[in-house]
Amino acid sequence: MTGELAIGIDLGGTQIKGALLDVKGNIIRKQQVATLANAGPETVAARISRIITEMENEAASLNKKVKGIGVGVPGQPDQAEGTVVFAANLRWRHVPLVEYLRRATALPVFLENDANVAALGEQWHGAGRDSFNMIMITIGTGIGGALIFNGRLYTGSSGSAGEIGHTVIDPDGPLCSCGRSGCLETFCSGTAMVRMAGEAIDRGRKTGLAKVENLEARDIFTAAQAGDEVALEIIDRATWYLGIGLGNLINIFNPDTIIVGGGVSKAGDILFEPLRRKSMEWSLEAPAGAVRIIPAHLGNDAGCIGAARLVLLQENKKCGN
Ligand SMILES: [Zn+2]
């Protein structure tokens, strides 16, 4: 045997990404297919299995052994049972994912929430490499969160820690997908920013955003770069609320790093300058001085890299490390 490998799978609502990695985190091979969530969990599992089989064949052709498979799922997994308890995007409840994958592979399979595996990826090979106490937030349709303390993933008592998007910032705020009102993600997710643009257009505000078809958060940042007043106001409002959210996290956890991921994290200074300034306004002096707020580095690969990391961490646990 000339070396060992791990397979990382990033199961998303629209795409399944898979990667074969060595123990240092170098990607040997990558693959991506459509999830086809509407076809049901067994079809989705079969599509994941096909990627796993190809990765295993690739490893065999390299004369290397695969230690296991990590899967990041967009919801809450039950690691002990090998099930996905709930995944809103996939419309899954109590899906025995590991049992389905067993039909194609004898390798050990480890499940973890997608925000958590992205954070593990960034900690291993991305923006959090030098970090010991790290919080990652991912701004997308909603706002995902993950907590790494003392170098280890913190998942809480029932595996659901890090739901930063559902911390309430204003109880009188907009209705949230979780059924409550004024959660952080109702003010600063991509969805929220697009909603604010629609409201401004409905009020008759003049903005270039009115002409954009299928408006996304990234269009708002592009318009803001060009000086669009409505776009600038939306970013001002979103970063004000996000600053409160991060300020609270900074005061509670005293992290050394907060990593901001998701599509909008590529927006650069137009996002990060106001976000850093406003987060500091809501933080106490000592923890404010200890934290850096930085963009994620790994982009779309974070999930696969972190999922493979999961396999290696489980191996370490077994050895008592
Ligand atoms: Zn909520």
XYZ file of C-alpha atoms and ligand atoms in Angstrom:
322
model
C 0.000 0.000 0.000
C 1.367 3.368 -0.994
C -0.971 5.681 0.893
C -4.472 6.277 2.136
C -7.334 8.392 0.874
C -10.776 9.654 1.935
C -13.917 10.468 -0.017
C -15.804 13.692 0.732
C -19.383 14.184 -0.476
C -21.205 17.518 -0.364
C -24.918 16.819 -0.750
C -26.718 20.007 -1.775
C -30.297 20.806 -2.736
C -29.427 21.034 -6.441
C -25.928 19.507 -6.830
C -23.992 16.603 -5.347
C -20.245 17.227 -5.267
C -17.744 14.489 -4.549
C -13.978 14.473 -4.147
C -11.219 11.943 -3.538
C -8.535 13.376 -1.263
C -5.267 12.248 0.262
C -4.685 12.523 4.021
C -3.034 15.918 3.554
C -6.224 17.292 1.974
C -5.033 17.407 -1.655
C -7.875 16.787 -4.091
C -7.034 13.908 -6.444
C -10.318 13.859 -8.291
C -13.563 15.841 -8.267
C -17.006 15.143 -9.620
C -20.375 16.864 -9.638
C -23.871 15.692 -10.618
C -27.394 17.089 -10.257
C -29.115 15.986 -7.022
C -32.566 15.355 -8.566
C -34.136 15.737 -5.113
C -37.645 15.448 -6.588
C -36.920 11.827 -7.593
C -36.787 10.857 -3.903
C -34.114 9.838 -1.378
C -33.288 6.410 -2.860
C -32.527 7.933 -6.268
C -30.394 10.643 -4.637
C -28.545 7.955 -2.640
C -27.947 5.960 -5.841
C -26.439 9.059 -7.457
C -24.115 9.530 -4.463
C -23.242 5.809 -4.648
C -22.211 6.130 -8.299
C -19.711 8.875 -7.359
C -18.406 6.748 -4.468
C -17.908 3.706 -6.742
C -15.968 5.793 -9.279
C -13.789 7.260 -6.523
C -13.132 3.787 -5.081
C -12.148 2.519 -8.553
C -9.833 5.496 -8.991
C -8.195 4.755 -5.621
C -7.760 1.082 -6.579
C -6.127 2.061 -9.872
C -3.662 4.164 -7.843
C -3.079 1.185 -5.534
C -4.336 3.196 -2.555
C -6.829 2.373 0.187
C -9.867 4.539 1.012
C -10.359 4.977 4.777
C -13.987 6.065 4.598
C -16.615 8.436 3.307
C -17.769 11.715 4.845
C -21.069 13.221 3.740
C -22.170 16.809 4.421
C -25.978 16.976 4.410
C -28.172 20.108 4.162
C -30.006 19.462 7.412
C -29.701 17.552 10.642
C -28.127 14.100 10.587
C -28.224 11.462 13.324
C -24.677 10.084 13.168
C -25.376 7.141 15.481
C -28.397 5.986 13.454
C -26.880 6.892 10.077
C -29.995 8.834 9.143
C -30.896 12.327 7.988
C -33.476 13.437 10.547
C -34.564 16.487 8.590
C -33.423 18.277 5.435
C -35.786 21.058 4.335
C -34.281 21.621 0.850
C -34.510 17.929 -0.012
C -37.874 17.477 1.739
C -36.349 14.585 3.689
C -37.476 13.301 7.070
C -35.817 10.306 8.747
C -34.029 9.071 5.622
C -31.726 6.049 6.300
C -28.974 7.435 4.056
C -26.146 5.232 5.357
C -28.262 2.093 4.830
C -28.903 3.159 1.214
C -25.190 3.836 0.619
C -24.342 0.426 2.116
C -25.833 -1.129 -1.040
C -22.809 0.164 -2.964
C -19.946 0.350 -0.476
C -18.540 -1.463 2.543
C -16.556 1.580 3.691
C -17.480 3.425 6.897
C -19.775 6.426 6.238
C -19.919 9.506 8.480
C -22.678 12.139 8.261
C -22.449 15.762 9.385
C -24.361 18.992 8.763
C -23.161 20.879 5.653
C -22.305 24.112 7.469
C -20.194 22.093 9.915
C -18.248 20.277 7.182
C -17.625 23.574 5.344
C -16.141 24.944 8.586
C -13.972 21.826 8.990
C -12.758 22.354 5.414
C -11.889 26.021 6.022
C -10.146 25.095 9.282
C -8.086 22.401 7.543
C -7.101 24.096 4.293
C -8.803 27.473 4.048
C -9.258 30.786 5.842
C -9.263 29.174 9.311
C -5.912 27.386 9.093
C -4.352 29.356 11.953
C -7.552 29.455 13.987
C -8.247 27.780 17.300
C -11.636 29.334 18.150
C -13.513 29.898 14.931
C -17.069 30.712 13.916
C -18.178 30.324 10.319
C -21.329 31.832 8.881
C -22.528 31.034 5.385
C -24.774 33.572 3.704
C -27.002 32.000 1.062
C -30.725 31.321 0.812
C -30.586 31.303 4.607
C -27.731 31.845 7.055
C -25.832 28.755 8.192
C -23.417 28.630 11.075
C -20.748 26.405 12.582
C -18.660 26.609 15.740
C -15.125 25.305 16.244
C -13.803 25.732 19.770
C -10.415 24.627 21.096
C -9.745 23.307 17.592
C -12.754 20.976 17.602
C -16.184 21.137 16.031
C -18.819 21.996 18.643
C -22.155 20.370 17.748
C -24.067 20.741 21.036
C -26.200 18.305 23.029
C -28.367 17.116 20.147
C -26.129 17.951 17.197
C -27.819 21.183 16.156
C -25.471 23.858 17.538
C -24.531 26.790 15.320
C -27.988 27.842 14.089
C -26.824 31.443 14.005
C -29.345 32.328 11.272
C -32.189 31.655 13.688
C -31.019 33.851 16.545
C -33.684 36.538 16.966
C -32.431 40.078 16.340
C -35.815 41.856 16.305
C -38.970 40.039 17.533
C -41.081 42.486 15.494
C -39.157 41.652 12.320
C -40.230 39.661 9.230
C -41.617 36.123 9.505
C -38.882 33.466 9.253
C -38.972 30.013 7.605
C -38.666 28.530 11.131
C -42.044 30.035 12.083
C -40.745 32.762 14.378
C -40.149 36.431 13.553
C -37.066 38.581 13.181
C -34.376 35.888 12.990
C -30.988 37.116 11.726
C -31.528 35.467 8.343
C -34.744 37.456 7.725
C -32.536 40.599 7.575
C -29.304 39.564 5.897
C -29.559 36.293 3.961
C -29.398 36.505 0.173
C -33.161 35.946 0.153
C -33.688 38.846 2.582
C -31.576 41.246 0.499
C -33.527 40.339 -2.644
C -36.791 40.875 -0.699
C -35.611 44.352 0.373
C -34.846 45.207 -3.259
C -38.369 44.120 -4.283
C -39.895 46.252 -1.510
C -37.905 49.321 -2.634
C -38.969 48.798 -6.250
C -42.617 48.425 -5.127
C -42.327 51.738 -3.270
C -41.337 53.340 -6.582
C -37.638 53.856 -5.783
C -35.463 54.343 -8.853
C -32.853 51.584 -9.117
C -31.045 49.601 -11.784
C -32.080 46.478 -9.830
C -35.605 46.831 -11.296
C -34.224 45.748 -14.685
C -32.418 42.619 -13.444
C -34.205 39.346 -14.191
C -34.084 36.671 -11.461
C -32.402 39.093 -9.078
C -29.791 37.559 -6.738
C -27.816 39.005 -3.820
C -24.680 39.207 -5.993
C -26.533 41.605 -8.370
C -27.167 43.908 -5.407
C -23.434 44.008 -4.601
C -22.573 44.642 -8.257
C -25.089 47.512 -8.401
C -23.715 48.931 -5.142
C -20.182 48.932 -6.615
C -21.579 51.072 -9.436
C -23.128 53.499 -6.927
C -26.787 52.397 -7.064
C -28.391 54.130 -4.068
C -30.982 51.467 -3.292
C -28.354 48.704 -3.464
C -26.097 50.693 -1.098
C -28.997 51.144 1.354
C -29.768 47.397 1.309
C -26.133 46.561 2.097
C -26.114 49.230 4.814
C -29.224 47.680 6.406
C -28.113 44.048 6.022
C -24.653 44.726 7.479
C -26.201 46.679 10.367
C -28.207 43.611 11.438
C -25.384 41.197 10.636
C -23.087 43.408 12.714
C -25.440 42.994 15.704
C -25.437 39.220 15.153
C -21.654 39.011 14.923
C -21.219 41.413 17.854
C -23.326 39.071 20.001
C -21.231 36.082 18.903
C -17.997 37.970 19.592
C -19.176 38.877 23.109
C -20.378 35.349 23.939
C -17.590 33.259 22.413
C -14.520 35.510 22.130
C -13.444 33.837 18.846
C -10.128 34.558 17.108
C -11.722 34.260 13.648
C -15.134 34.707 12.055
C -15.239 33.362 8.508
C -17.974 34.572 6.172
C -18.789 32.122 3.375
C -21.404 31.796 0.652
C -21.712 33.586 -2.695
C -21.737 37.113 -1.239
C -18.432 36.543 0.586
C -16.704 37.304 -2.730
C -18.111 40.859 -2.639
C -14.922 42.223 -1.041
C -14.612 45.541 0.803
C -18.126 46.714 -0.031
C -19.343 43.967 2.340
C -16.430 43.477 4.715
C -15.557 47.115 5.501
C -19.022 48.015 6.902
C -19.458 44.546 8.410
C -16.201 44.761 10.393
C -16.947 48.330 11.526
C -20.508 47.564 12.641
C -19.571 44.260 14.346
C -16.995 46.160 16.406
C -19.635 48.731 17.435
C -21.647 45.937 19.071
C -18.693 44.148 20.671
C -16.916 44.686 23.952
C -13.399 46.046 23.616
C -11.365 42.986 24.613
C -13.056 40.386 22.363
C -13.336 42.959 19.528
C -9.560 43.342 19.619
C -9.020 39.585 19.396
C -11.140 38.742 16.355
C -10.670 39.002 12.599
C -13.636 38.844 10.226
C -12.513 37.371 6.906
C -13.949 35.774 3.750
C -13.903 32.005 3.208
C -11.140 30.743 0.891
C -12.270 27.373 -0.405
C -15.456 28.366 -2.239
C -17.369 25.385 -3.597
C -14.724 22.876 -2.490
C -15.131 23.574 1.257
C -17.890 20.970 1.690
C -16.030 18.072 0.040
C -12.740 18.908 1.746
C -14.444 19.176 5.157
C -16.414 15.959 4.596
C -13.168 14.090 3.873
C -11.671 15.691 6.992
C -14.558 14.171 8.962
C -13.314 10.687 8.031
C -9.775 11.420 9.213
C -11.016 12.995 12.475
C -13.118 9.872 13.210
C -10.010 7.753 12.614
C -8.100 9.891 15.108
C -10.894 9.517 17.651
C -10.707 5.719 17.375
C -6.966 5.906 18.087
C -7.763 7.927 21.224
C -6.336 11.227 19.953
Zn -35.801 31.549 12.055
